[in-house]
XYZ file of C-alpha atoms in Angstrom:
660
model
C -12.502 -26.188 -24.807
C -10.345 -28.498 -22.735
C -11.331 -31.391 -20.495
C -8.277 -30.945 -18.247
C -9.093 -30.612 -14.520
C -8.643 -27.116 -13.181
C -8.836 -25.170 -9.944
C -12.203 -23.952 -8.748
C -11.943 -20.155 -8.748
C -14.843 -18.086 -7.596
C -16.001 -14.888 -9.272
C -13.674 -11.964 -8.678
C -15.115 -8.601 -9.577
C -12.793 -5.901 -10.888
C -11.569 -2.983 -8.716
C -14.073 -0.388 -7.646
C -13.888 2.855 -9.668
C -12.858 6.035 -7.826
C -15.384 8.716 -6.924
C -18.980 8.580 -5.736
C -21.522 6.667 -7.795
C -24.858 7.304 -6.132
C -26.880 5.591 -8.871
C -24.825 2.441 -9.074
C -26.824 -0.736 -8.267
C -25.955 -2.573 -5.104
C -23.334 -5.358 -5.456
C -25.819 -8.164 -4.810
C -27.999 -6.990 -7.644
C -25.042 -6.828 -10.034
C -23.903 -10.314 -9.016
C -27.315 -11.827 -9.732
C -27.693 -9.897 -12.995
C -24.306 -11.027 -14.296
C -24.856 -14.618 -13.231
C -28.262 -14.465 -14.897
C -26.755 -14.553 -18.399
C -24.138 -17.290 -17.883
C -24.512 -20.931 -18.942
C -21.237 -22.698 -18.018
C -20.125 -26.277 -18.233
C -18.443 -27.920 -15.255
C -16.653 -31.002 -13.981
C -18.629 -33.157 -11.555
C -17.510 -33.190 -7.947
C -17.514 -36.376 -5.916
C -21.102 -37.257 -5.108
C -22.618 -38.378 -1.831
C -22.864 -41.921 -3.118
C -19.103 -42.421 -3.234
C -16.996 -43.360 -6.277
C -18.942 -43.136 -9.530
C -21.574 -40.760 -8.206
C -21.734 -37.133 -9.295
C -21.939 -34.055 -7.131
C -22.070 -30.302 -7.577
C -18.718 -28.481 -7.261
C -18.624 -25.766 -4.616
C -18.052 -22.872 -7.038
C -21.081 -23.920 -9.070
C -23.307 -24.266 -6.007
C -22.314 -20.755 -4.905
C -23.040 -19.352 -8.375
C -26.396 -21.126 -8.526
C -27.433 -19.582 -5.220
C -26.346 -16.205 -6.592
C -28.652 -16.290 -9.595
C -26.771 -18.390 -12.179
C -28.994 -18.842 -15.234
C -28.122 -22.454 -15.938
C -25.529 -25.063 -16.849
C -24.618 -27.133 -19.893
C -24.051 -30.858 -19.502
C -21.163 -32.524 -21.305
C -20.435 -36.242 -21.599
C -18.244 -36.075 -18.493
C -21.305 -35.062 -16.478
C -23.573 -37.822 -17.805
C -21.932 -41.256 -17.606
C -25.364 -42.901 -17.335
C -28.972 -41.767 -17.014
C -29.253 -42.643 -13.323
C -26.252 -40.480 -12.444
C -27.594 -37.712 -14.655
C -31.001 -37.758 -12.968
C -29.372 -37.566 -9.506
C -27.100 -34.702 -10.582
C -30.041 -32.753 -12.018
C -32.014 -33.248 -8.811
C -29.070 -31.939 -6.775
C -28.741 -28.855 -8.980
C -32.451 -28.092 -8.893
C -32.468 -28.523 -5.114
C -29.918 -25.693 -4.919
C -31.732 -23.495 -7.459
C -35.161 -24.544 -8.753
C -34.968 -21.948 -11.557
C -31.633 -23.223 -12.860
C -31.900 -24.226 -16.545
C -30.070 -27.469 -17.306
C -29.222 -27.693 -21.004
C -27.593 -30.393 -23.130
C -26.486 -31.100 -26.704
C -28.374 -34.357 -27.235
C -29.175 -34.300 -30.947
C -29.030 -38.046 -31.473
C -26.912 -39.683 -34.161
C -23.404 -38.268 -34.199
C -23.885 -35.872 -31.261
C -24.767 -37.390 -27.917
C -23.869 -36.549 -24.341
C -26.136 -38.962 -22.462
C -24.874 -41.909 -24.531
C -21.427 -40.676 -25.502
C -19.696 -43.891 -24.480
C -21.865 -46.371 -26.380
C -23.274 -44.114 -29.085
C -26.743 -42.694 -29.481
C -29.843 -44.887 -29.565
C -31.449 -42.358 -31.914
C -30.164 -42.350 -35.509
C -30.076 -38.559 -35.843
C -31.485 -35.798 -38.020
C -30.190 -36.960 -41.416
C -31.769 -40.374 -40.886
C -35.101 -38.819 -39.926
C -34.895 -36.556 -42.954
C -34.782 -39.544 -45.290
C -38.414 -40.322 -44.405
C -40.971 -38.278 -46.355
C -43.147 -36.850 -43.588
C -42.724 -35.598 -40.054
C -44.587 -38.313 -38.150
C -41.509 -40.281 -37.132
C -39.598 -37.083 -36.368
C -42.435 -36.156 -34.006
C -42.256 -39.585 -32.346
C -38.467 -39.404 -32.139
C -38.584 -35.976 -30.519
C -41.158 -37.164 -27.994
C -39.130 -40.285 -27.116
C -35.954 -38.254 -26.690
C -37.859 -35.632 -24.705
C -38.999 -38.288 -22.259
C -35.389 -39.306 -21.647
C -34.412 -35.688 -21.075
C -37.337 -35.053 -18.739
C -36.615 -38.206 -16.748
C -32.995 -37.117 -16.291
C -34.037 -33.640 -15.139
C -32.833 -31.768 -18.232
C -34.802 -28.620 -19.049
C -33.525 -27.439 -22.422
C -32.428 -29.404 -25.463
C -29.874 -27.465 -27.504
C -31.629 -28.564 -30.677
C -33.100 -29.202 -33.132
C -30.523 -28.282 -35.748
C -32.379 -26.083 -38.241
C -29.448 -25.591 -40.602
C -29.968 -26.291 -44.310
C -26.897 -28.126 -45.613
C -26.086 -26.494 -48.945
C -22.323 -27.215 -48.804
C -21.877 -31.008 -49.110
C -18.372 -30.824 -47.615
C -19.595 -28.900 -44.573
C -17.234 -30.098 -41.810
C -19.417 -29.434 -38.772
C -23.117 -29.843 -39.690
C -23.461 -32.637 -42.252
C -25.674 -35.429 -40.931
C -26.656 -33.288 -37.934
C -29.120 -31.528 -40.268
C -32.469 -32.885 -41.403
C -31.731 -32.228 -45.052
C -30.515 -30.047 -47.870
C -33.707 -28.111 -48.631
C -35.529 -25.525 -46.487
C -38.804 -27.430 -46.749
C -37.352 -30.715 -45.505
C -35.498 -29.085 -42.629
C -38.531 -27.065 -41.581
C -40.903 -30.033 -41.759
C -38.762 -32.398 -39.715
C -37.312 -29.766 -37.405
C -40.720 -28.437 -36.373
C -42.091 -31.948 -35.872
C -39.080 -32.945 -33.778
C -39.386 -29.795 -31.655
C -43.075 -30.436 -31.060
C -42.263 -33.958 -29.928
C -39.627 -32.829 -27.441
C -41.885 -30.123 -26.025
C -44.792 -32.550 -25.670
C -42.633 -34.527 -23.232
C -42.132 -31.480 -21.000
C -38.755 -30.191 -22.209
C -37.725 -26.919 -23.873
C -36.078 -26.680 -27.293
C -33.441 -24.343 -28.714
C -33.285 -24.166 -32.513
C -29.792 -23.683 -33.927
C -27.553 -22.240 -35.491
C -29.148 -18.932 -36.524
C -28.971 -17.499 -39.201
C -27.634 -20.815 -40.529
C -24.494 -22.952 -40.488
C -25.247 -25.177 -43.465
C -23.410 -23.186 -46.153
C -20.063 -23.143 -44.349
C -16.867 -24.988 -45.220
C -14.975 -24.014 -42.052
C -15.590 -25.624 -38.657
C -16.434 -22.824 -36.208
C -14.769 -24.836 -33.436
C -11.493 -24.051 -35.200
C -11.948 -20.869 -37.244
C -14.452 -18.265 -38.413
C -16.740 -19.385 -41.259
C -17.940 -16.703 -43.674
C -21.124 -16.966 -45.754
C -20.644 -14.137 -48.241
C -23.943 -14.359 -50.091
C -26.734 -11.838 -50.733
C -29.327 -11.446 -48.014
C -32.031 -12.649 -50.400
C -30.224 -15.983 -50.739
C -29.811 -16.284 -46.972
C -33.451 -15.350 -46.452
C -34.817 -17.846 -48.983
C -32.556 -20.715 -47.935
C -31.206 -20.435 -44.393
C -33.872 -18.398 -42.602
C -36.886 -20.415 -43.783
C -36.742 -23.205 -41.131
C -36.335 -20.642 -38.339
C -39.110 -18.413 -39.686
C -41.520 -21.332 -39.978
C -40.611 -22.734 -36.565
C -41.246 -19.301 -35.046
C -44.499 -19.024 -37.012
C -46.392 -22.131 -35.871
C -48.487 -24.220 -38.170
C -52.178 -23.461 -37.932
C -54.007 -20.117 -37.971
C -51.711 -17.178 -38.652
C -54.166 -14.339 -38.179
C -53.798 -14.205 -34.403
C -56.814 -16.385 -33.623
C -56.502 -19.168 -31.104
C -58.384 -21.929 -32.908
C -55.588 -24.396 -32.192
C -53.717 -23.161 -29.116
C -52.180 -26.534 -28.305
C -50.905 -26.909 -31.843
C -49.427 -23.413 -31.765
C -47.697 -24.095 -28.466
C -46.220 -27.385 -29.631
C -44.646 -25.754 -32.692
C -42.781 -22.900 -30.998
C -39.097 -22.679 -30.170
C -38.307 -21.847 -26.561
C -34.888 -20.441 -27.431
C -32.656 -19.911 -30.463
C -28.883 -20.380 -30.611
C -26.835 -18.011 -32.742
C -23.882 -19.157 -34.823
C -20.267 -18.059 -34.817
C -20.633 -17.397 -38.542
C -20.015 -14.121 -40.350
C -22.761 -13.045 -42.749
C -21.514 -9.793 -44.346
C -25.002 -9.155 -45.726
C -26.359 -9.162 -42.159
C -23.604 -7.300 -40.331
C -19.847 -6.902 -39.889
C -19.424 -9.336 -36.966
C -20.237 -13.036 -36.457
C -23.940 -13.537 -35.749
C -23.352 -14.459 -32.097
C -21.893 -10.998 -31.389
C -23.742 -9.047 -34.090
C -26.631 -6.799 -33.040
C -28.136 -6.867 -36.547
C -28.412 -10.664 -36.397
C -30.255 -10.515 -33.070
C -32.540 -7.819 -34.442
C -33.267 -10.000 -37.478
C -34.174 -12.904 -35.204
C -36.494 -10.736 -33.104
C -38.179 -9.432 -36.245
C -38.912 -13.026 -37.240
C -40.993 -13.316 -34.074
C -38.667 -14.813 -31.476
C -39.332 -13.419 -28.006
C -37.484 -16.017 -25.911
C -33.819 -16.211 -24.941
C -31.103 -15.820 -27.553
C -28.351 -18.315 -26.724
C -24.808 -18.097 -28.059
C -22.818 -21.060 -29.217
C -19.888 -21.771 -26.881
C -17.842 -18.588 -26.540
C -14.556 -20.472 -26.187
C -14.742 -21.829 -29.740
C -12.021 -20.963 -32.222
C -14.267 -18.785 -34.399
C -14.222 -15.994 -31.786
C -10.844 -16.539 -30.188
C -8.736 -14.368 -32.489
C -11.508 -11.883 -33.167
C -12.278 -10.925 -29.560
C -8.980 -11.776 -27.906
C -10.606 -13.376 -24.868
C -13.718 -15.207 -23.739
C -14.502 -12.316 -21.400
C -14.552 -9.801 -24.231
C -16.660 -12.199 -26.313
C -19.154 -12.374 -23.428
C -19.458 -8.593 -23.251
C -19.830 -8.228 -26.997
C -22.475 -10.961 -27.079
C -24.528 -9.147 -24.442
C -24.097 -5.878 -26.326
C -25.425 -7.680 -29.407
C -28.557 -8.775 -27.541
C -27.706 -12.307 -26.400
C -29.436 -13.578 -23.259
C -27.541 -16.776 -22.427
C -23.805 -17.246 -22.938
C -22.611 -20.833 -23.393
C -19.236 -21.642 -21.849
C -17.056 -24.738 -21.790
C -16.072 -27.101 -18.998
C -13.266 -25.057 -17.472
C -14.546 -22.990 -14.488
C -11.959 -20.351 -15.412
C -14.173 -19.524 -18.402
C -17.023 -18.755 -16.025
C -14.805 -16.579 -13.851
C -13.376 -14.713 -16.827
C -16.830 -14.013 -18.238
C -18.235 -13.007 -14.858
C -15.370 -10.598 -14.242
C -15.543 -9.073 -17.709
C -19.287 -8.455 -17.460
C -18.907 -7.001 -13.955
C -16.302 -4.564 -15.242
C -18.563 -3.721 -18.185
C -21.346 -2.822 -15.750
C -18.996 -0.789 -13.566
C -17.690 1.092 -16.587
C -21.110 1.804 -18.058
C -20.588 -0.358 -21.123
C -23.465 -2.694 -20.141
C -26.333 -1.700 -17.869
C -27.580 -3.907 -15.091
C -31.099 -3.381 -16.466
C -29.996 -4.882 -19.776
C -28.710 -7.989 -17.987
C -31.905 -8.246 -15.949
C -33.989 -8.222 -19.123
C -32.097 -11.305 -20.277
C -32.506 -12.934 -16.881
C -36.256 -12.366 -17.027
C -36.456 -14.139 -20.400
C -34.579 -17.130 -19.025
C -36.736 -17.311 -15.897
C -39.842 -17.224 -18.111
C -38.428 -20.142 -20.099
C -37.742 -22.084 -16.895
C -41.265 -21.439 -15.620
C -42.787 -22.553 -18.922
C -40.788 -25.777 -18.885
C -41.761 -26.491 -15.280
C -45.441 -25.967 -16.119
C -45.153 -28.111 -19.236
C -43.484 -30.917 -17.334
C -46.079 -30.801 -14.572
C -48.862 -30.929 -17.159
C -47.553 -34.187 -18.656
C -46.671 -35.652 -15.257
C -43.017 -36.317 -16.141
C -40.978 -37.686 -13.249
C -37.236 -37.254 -12.766
C -35.734 -40.426 -11.370
C -33.442 -43.287 -12.326
C -36.152 -45.855 -13.066
C -38.103 -43.505 -15.317
C -34.872 -42.553 -17.107
C -33.881 -46.165 -17.750
C -37.324 -47.013 -19.104
C -37.389 -43.923 -21.315
C -33.945 -44.796 -22.678
C -35.065 -48.353 -23.441
C -38.106 -47.006 -25.291
C -35.885 -44.619 -27.246
C -33.567 -47.480 -28.192
C -36.465 -49.550 -29.484
C -37.779 -46.689 -31.615
C -34.286 -45.739 -32.781
C -33.504 -49.265 -33.905
C -36.691 -49.310 -35.975
C -35.906 -45.962 -37.580
C -32.340 -46.998 -38.420
C -33.599 -50.278 -39.855
C -35.930 -48.344 -42.157
C -33.470 -45.755 -43.444
C -30.075 -47.513 -43.628
C -30.022 -48.937 -47.146
C -27.620 -50.335 -49.734
C -27.000 -48.200 -52.809
C -24.972 -48.870 -55.924
C -23.589 -52.306 -56.779
C -24.869 -55.598 -55.413
C -23.568 -56.259 -51.919
C -22.149 -59.710 -51.267
C -22.916 -60.460 -47.600
C -19.969 -61.024 -45.301
C -19.674 -64.629 -44.128
C -20.247 -65.315 -40.411
C -16.617 -66.385 -39.989
C -15.144 -63.554 -42.067
C -12.205 -61.515 -40.808
C -12.832 -58.265 -42.646
C -10.306 -55.497 -42.961
C -11.966 -52.216 -41.963
C -10.247 -49.147 -43.396
C -11.361 -45.775 -42.038
C -10.784 -43.098 -44.684
C -12.327 -40.221 -42.729
C -9.726 -37.520 -42.338
C -11.478 -34.777 -40.336
C -12.358 -34.714 -36.666
C -16.006 -34.101 -35.835
C -15.602 -31.529 -33.064
C -19.323 -31.318 -32.310
C -19.383 -35.051 -31.600
C -16.167 -34.751 -29.636
C -14.139 -37.321 -31.594
C -13.947 -39.240 -34.831
C -16.615 -41.707 -33.748
C -15.763 -45.410 -33.990
C -19.199 -46.890 -33.399
C -19.183 -48.517 -36.855
C -15.880 -50.278 -36.121
C -17.178 -51.377 -32.720
C -20.377 -52.793 -34.240
C -18.396 -54.687 -36.903
C -16.006 -56.115 -34.316
C -18.945 -57.292 -32.201
C -20.253 -59.410 -35.108
C -16.900 -60.334 -36.671
C -14.394 -60.544 -33.778
C -11.529 -61.181 -36.183
C -12.005 -57.837 -37.927
C -8.855 -55.760 -38.308
C -9.078 -51.992 -38.145
C -6.901 -49.570 -40.082
C -5.967 -47.385 -38.281
C -6.580 -48.888 -34.866
C -8.304 -47.125 -32.017
C -4.952 -46.048 -30.557
C -4.014 -44.149 -33.714
C -7.415 -42.495 -34.029
C -7.302 -41.286 -30.429
C -3.655 -40.156 -30.371
C -2.858 -36.464 -29.727
C -2.990 -34.323 -32.869
C -0.651 -31.520 -33.801
C -2.407 -28.225 -33.200
C -5.215 -29.781 -31.150
C -5.429 -30.345 -27.386
C -4.626 -33.826 -26.148
C -8.044 -33.946 -24.479
C -10.694 -33.568 -27.159
C -13.635 -31.235 -26.475
C -15.888 -33.919 -25.080
C -13.729 -37.023 -24.810
C -14.989 -40.413 -23.723
C -14.279 -41.789 -20.275
C -11.325 -44.106 -19.911
C -12.266 -47.751 -20.146
C -15.114 -47.182 -22.601
C -15.717 -49.923 -25.191
C -14.235 -47.694 -27.883
C -11.001 -47.173 -25.981
C -9.881 -50.752 -26.667
C -6.222 -51.142 -27.631
C -5.378 -50.513 -31.264
C -4.764 -53.298 -33.724
C -1.654 -51.842 -35.307
C 1.735 -53.184 -34.150
C 3.384 -50.247 -35.933
C 2.117 -46.740 -36.693
C 0.437 -46.568 -40.078
C -1.234 -43.246 -39.461
C -0.500 -39.618 -38.843
C -3.204 -37.235 -37.706
C -6.776 -38.464 -37.954
C -6.618 -41.278 -40.492
C -4.272 -43.444 -42.506
C -1.460 -41.419 -43.977
C -0.479 -41.912 -47.610
C 2.432 -44.186 -46.679
C 0.236 -46.360 -44.483
C -2.397 -46.648 -47.189
C 0.334 -47.485 -49.673
C 1.469 -50.387 -47.483
C -2.050 -51.798 -47.389
C -2.495 -51.370 -51.136
C 0.846 -53.086 -51.813
C -0.201 -56.036 -49.709
C -3.614 -56.239 -51.354
C -2.005 -56.113 -54.799
C 0.917 -58.450 -54.143
C -0.791 -61.212 -52.288
C -4.375 -60.912 -53.412
C -5.437 -61.302 -49.801
C -6.156 -58.892 -46.996
C -3.269 -57.503 -44.999
C -2.364 -59.154 -41.716
C 0.486 -57.446 -39.958
C 0.286 -59.881 -37.047
C 1.623 -62.589 -39.380
C 4.174 -60.488 -41.240
C 6.364 -59.037 -38.525
C 7.191 -55.416 -37.995
C 8.993 -54.459 -41.198
C 6.833 -52.855 -43.837
C 6.685 -54.960 -46.949
C 7.627 -58.184 -45.151
C 6.519 -61.402 -46.829
C 3.660 -63.516 -45.592
C 5.126 -66.553 -43.816
C 5.251 -69.724 -45.823
C 2.007 -71.614 -45.561
C -0.036 -68.569 -44.583
C -3.647 -69.015 -45.720
C -4.386 -67.215 -48.974
C -8.031 -66.673 -48.189
C -9.346 -63.368 -49.486
C -11.118 -61.471 -46.731
C -13.727 -58.741 -47.232
C -12.646 -55.121 -47.295
C -14.977 -52.604 -45.635
C -14.197 -48.923 -46.147
C -15.685 -46.168 -43.950
C -16.248 -42.761 -45.524
C -17.846 -39.451 -44.600
C -16.933 -36.772 -47.182
C -15.489 -38.391 -50.333
C -15.986 -35.176 -52.292
C -14.252 -35.316 -55.692
C -10.843 -33.726 -55.344
C -10.612 -34.319 -51.585
C -7.990 -36.417 -49.795
C -10.702 -38.848 -48.705
C -11.862 -39.300 -52.302
C -8.292 -39.793 -53.548
C -7.657 -42.582 -51.057
C -10.966 -44.216 -51.903
C -10.024 -44.222 -55.579
C -6.670 -45.858 -54.791
C -8.328 -48.657 -52.823
C -11.079 -49.109 -55.414
C -8.473 -49.548 -58.152
C -6.954 -52.617 -56.448
C -9.986 -53.973 -54.591
C -13.126 -53.610 -56.734
C -14.832 -56.013 -54.332
C -14.720 -53.529 -51.443
C -17.917 -52.364 -49.758
C -18.395 -48.888 -48.313
C -20.137 -47.887 -45.098
C -20.866 -44.219 -45.715
C -21.459 -42.191 -42.554
C -21.963 -38.793 -44.183
C -24.792 -37.091 -46.038
C -27.070 -39.531 -47.870
C -28.070 -37.144 -50.669
C -24.786 -36.949 -52.631
C -24.121 -40.714 -52.535
C -24.878 -41.142 -56.233
C -22.570 -38.303 -57.250
C -19.773 -39.301 -54.905
C -19.675 -43.059 -55.513
C -21.458 -43.565 -58.832
C -18.740 -41.578 -60.593
C -16.053 -44.119 -59.684
C -14.871 -46.326 -62.539
C -17.217 -49.181 -63.312
C -20.133 -47.533 -61.535
C -18.685 -47.742 -58.047
C -19.015 -50.153 -55.120
C -21.904 -51.272 -52.982
C -22.519 -48.499 -50.439
C -24.264 -48.973 -47.104
C -25.724 -45.525 -46.463
C -25.667 -45.261 -42.669
C -26.782 -41.592 -42.380
C -24.422 -41.056 -39.446
C -22.243 -42.839 -36.911
C -24.574 -43.304 -33.937
C -24.936 -46.729 -32.352
C -28.330 -47.291 -33.969
C -26.940 -46.344 -37.390
C -23.932 -48.621 -36.937
C -26.055 -51.587 -35.841
C -28.303 -51.258 -38.907
C -25.259 -50.917 -41.177
C -23.873 -54.190 -39.828
C -27.180 -55.893 -40.587
C -26.832 -54.792 -44.206
C -23.272 -56.144 -44.306
C -24.701 -59.454 -43.092
C -27.202 -59.391 -45.929
C -30.230 -58.719 -43.704
C -32.644 -56.285 -45.312
C -34.980 -53.750 -43.648
C -38.268 -54.888 -42.135
C -40.143 -51.859 -43.565
C -42.449 -51.502 -40.544
C -41.410 -47.931 -39.784
C -41.409 -47.029 -43.465
C -44.996 -48.247 -43.913
C -46.155 -46.358 -40.819
C -44.395 -43.216 -42.000
C -46.005 -43.520 -45.445
C -49.489 -43.761 -43.949
C -48.864 -40.837 -41.619
C -47.369 -38.812 -44.454
C -50.508 -39.209 -46.532
C -52.570 -37.975 -43.582
C -50.190 -35.058 -43.036
C -50.400 -34.053 -46.674
C -54.183 -33.898 -46.459
C -53.993 -31.627 -43.400
C -51.218 -29.441 -44.762
C -53.112 -28.599 -47.932
C -55.493 -26.502 -45.829
C -52.910 -24.077 -44.536
C -49.530 -24.622 -46.230
C -49.960 -21.647 -48.515
C -50.877 -19.450 -45.549
C -47.797 -20.572 -43.621
C -45.480 -19.767 -46.511
C -47.043 -16.405 -47.165
C -46.789 -15.400 -43.515
C -43.181 -16.559 -43.256
C -42.310 -14.613 -46.395
C -43.910 -11.452 -45.047
C -41.906 -11.730 -41.820
C -38.590 -12.261 -43.572
C -39.299 -9.362 -45.957
C -40.104 -7.154 -42.996
C -36.670 -7.993 -41.609
C -34.857 -6.417 -44.586
C -32.768 -3.478 -43.703
């Protein structure tokens, strides 16, 4: 999806068919039914408060009055929590039943804090802790921010089980690599969010953790037997839809049951041949499987303008129709209002031609209205207020909790880490080679945090190279940061050393040559513009630290190859690893000599980056969160022994009943 400004077209229904149609619903009913399944993004209009304030564009206001189901916020809509709260209030004033949704997972994926980075470390960091107590607290703290900003539905938690370590799109967005870990933390996180008065949408059903293709760009295929999918990928969804507690239909613990449920489930643009012949988001068998697991709320598609569906359906409009035919209730769309118009028109034509019935659309609308009513009741019950002051306080509370969590989980693995001196001028080499489309960019929060502590740090490549247009990708990334953000500082390279997303081989070769020849860190500011130029006479020969940022140094990958080249000439380097924590031993311990010291950051959010910098300074964790989590985990284990077997048996019976 593109961030480029566009015209504001209104819905244009297709031409009326010839001949009498006495049973055709009236136009107003069709308009509301079609709008009732659409969940578009949008660009803010100028608000009543002048420059910097956000308003509702006219086309969106008209659609909201005509039954639009909801909207999705992107970073462009949410520059700060006060603006977000005012925008939500304006939208709800137009349509009280409008569902406002957002991708605010924490860690690498944030909309409310896209500019500075998330205050919450993210799912992978939470998954490092043994029990679900902190995940519950984290969900509640995030839920309070969402409630205070008027957001109704969190498009999370991520319930994917990461079984492919080089997964390009899930990675640290998941709670772990086993079904048990993902289910435990995902359910706890969902309960926390709901307890604050906000709805949750588990994703990406049936699972996105076994993929090696980014669905933003192409169609991933998980060609494995249904038994494997059932025992690995479906477990977190089945358990989340089958709340902890009594499973025989009794209501001994109604509040516990309510706090464990998912309000909605998002389907993935992933093809599971064992489930059906089409990607799950447009596959009727996938929706049927989800319903058989017990989900009775809305089924939400991932964004229909993603690359996974583009070639398959030919258009977003056709994807919208096929998603509805497959049983979807809410269709996510990108920022461009043309996507809304295209989908509206295609669905209107489908109704006129008898391909989709208006009753079918109204069934979906009823599910979404029920979700909205449940969220309103939940929010009223906890007394959550939507206003700027409440939002700022909730965000401050989230930041305090997030800093404690990051402090507990960001650790040093491998070799002994020699702390960086206060006056060091470290070279920071970013070896990550793939764009994180879900996060909207290749996040530079680690570089920013290092530069804040060591202002003389030099970044390779600089921010200008990392943010330059890429061949084959739009100049405006899916959810780009506003101009003037701290990360948009000018680059540090006087000449291009990179192509694409990271250092190219030639650029890395220049750095390695300098490291090898001079025994000191590279400093292009002192060497002129010609590659290979000598250091000026009298230049200080002080060795500076080398910090290397990695995400997926899988053996055999380009990232791993470049790491090996640097390690061969600079065995004193230290790694800040922003990817999955589990494979760290396999990825780095197999380097010659046992590998470097690795700061395992568990993601690239602001909280993760700040804790990683503390480790580079030689400051260890305080262990307060870890001790609390250990005590809560022991208590949880005692409680879980009473019904864990029953939960597993019931989940197994539901998944077996879904076999076809």
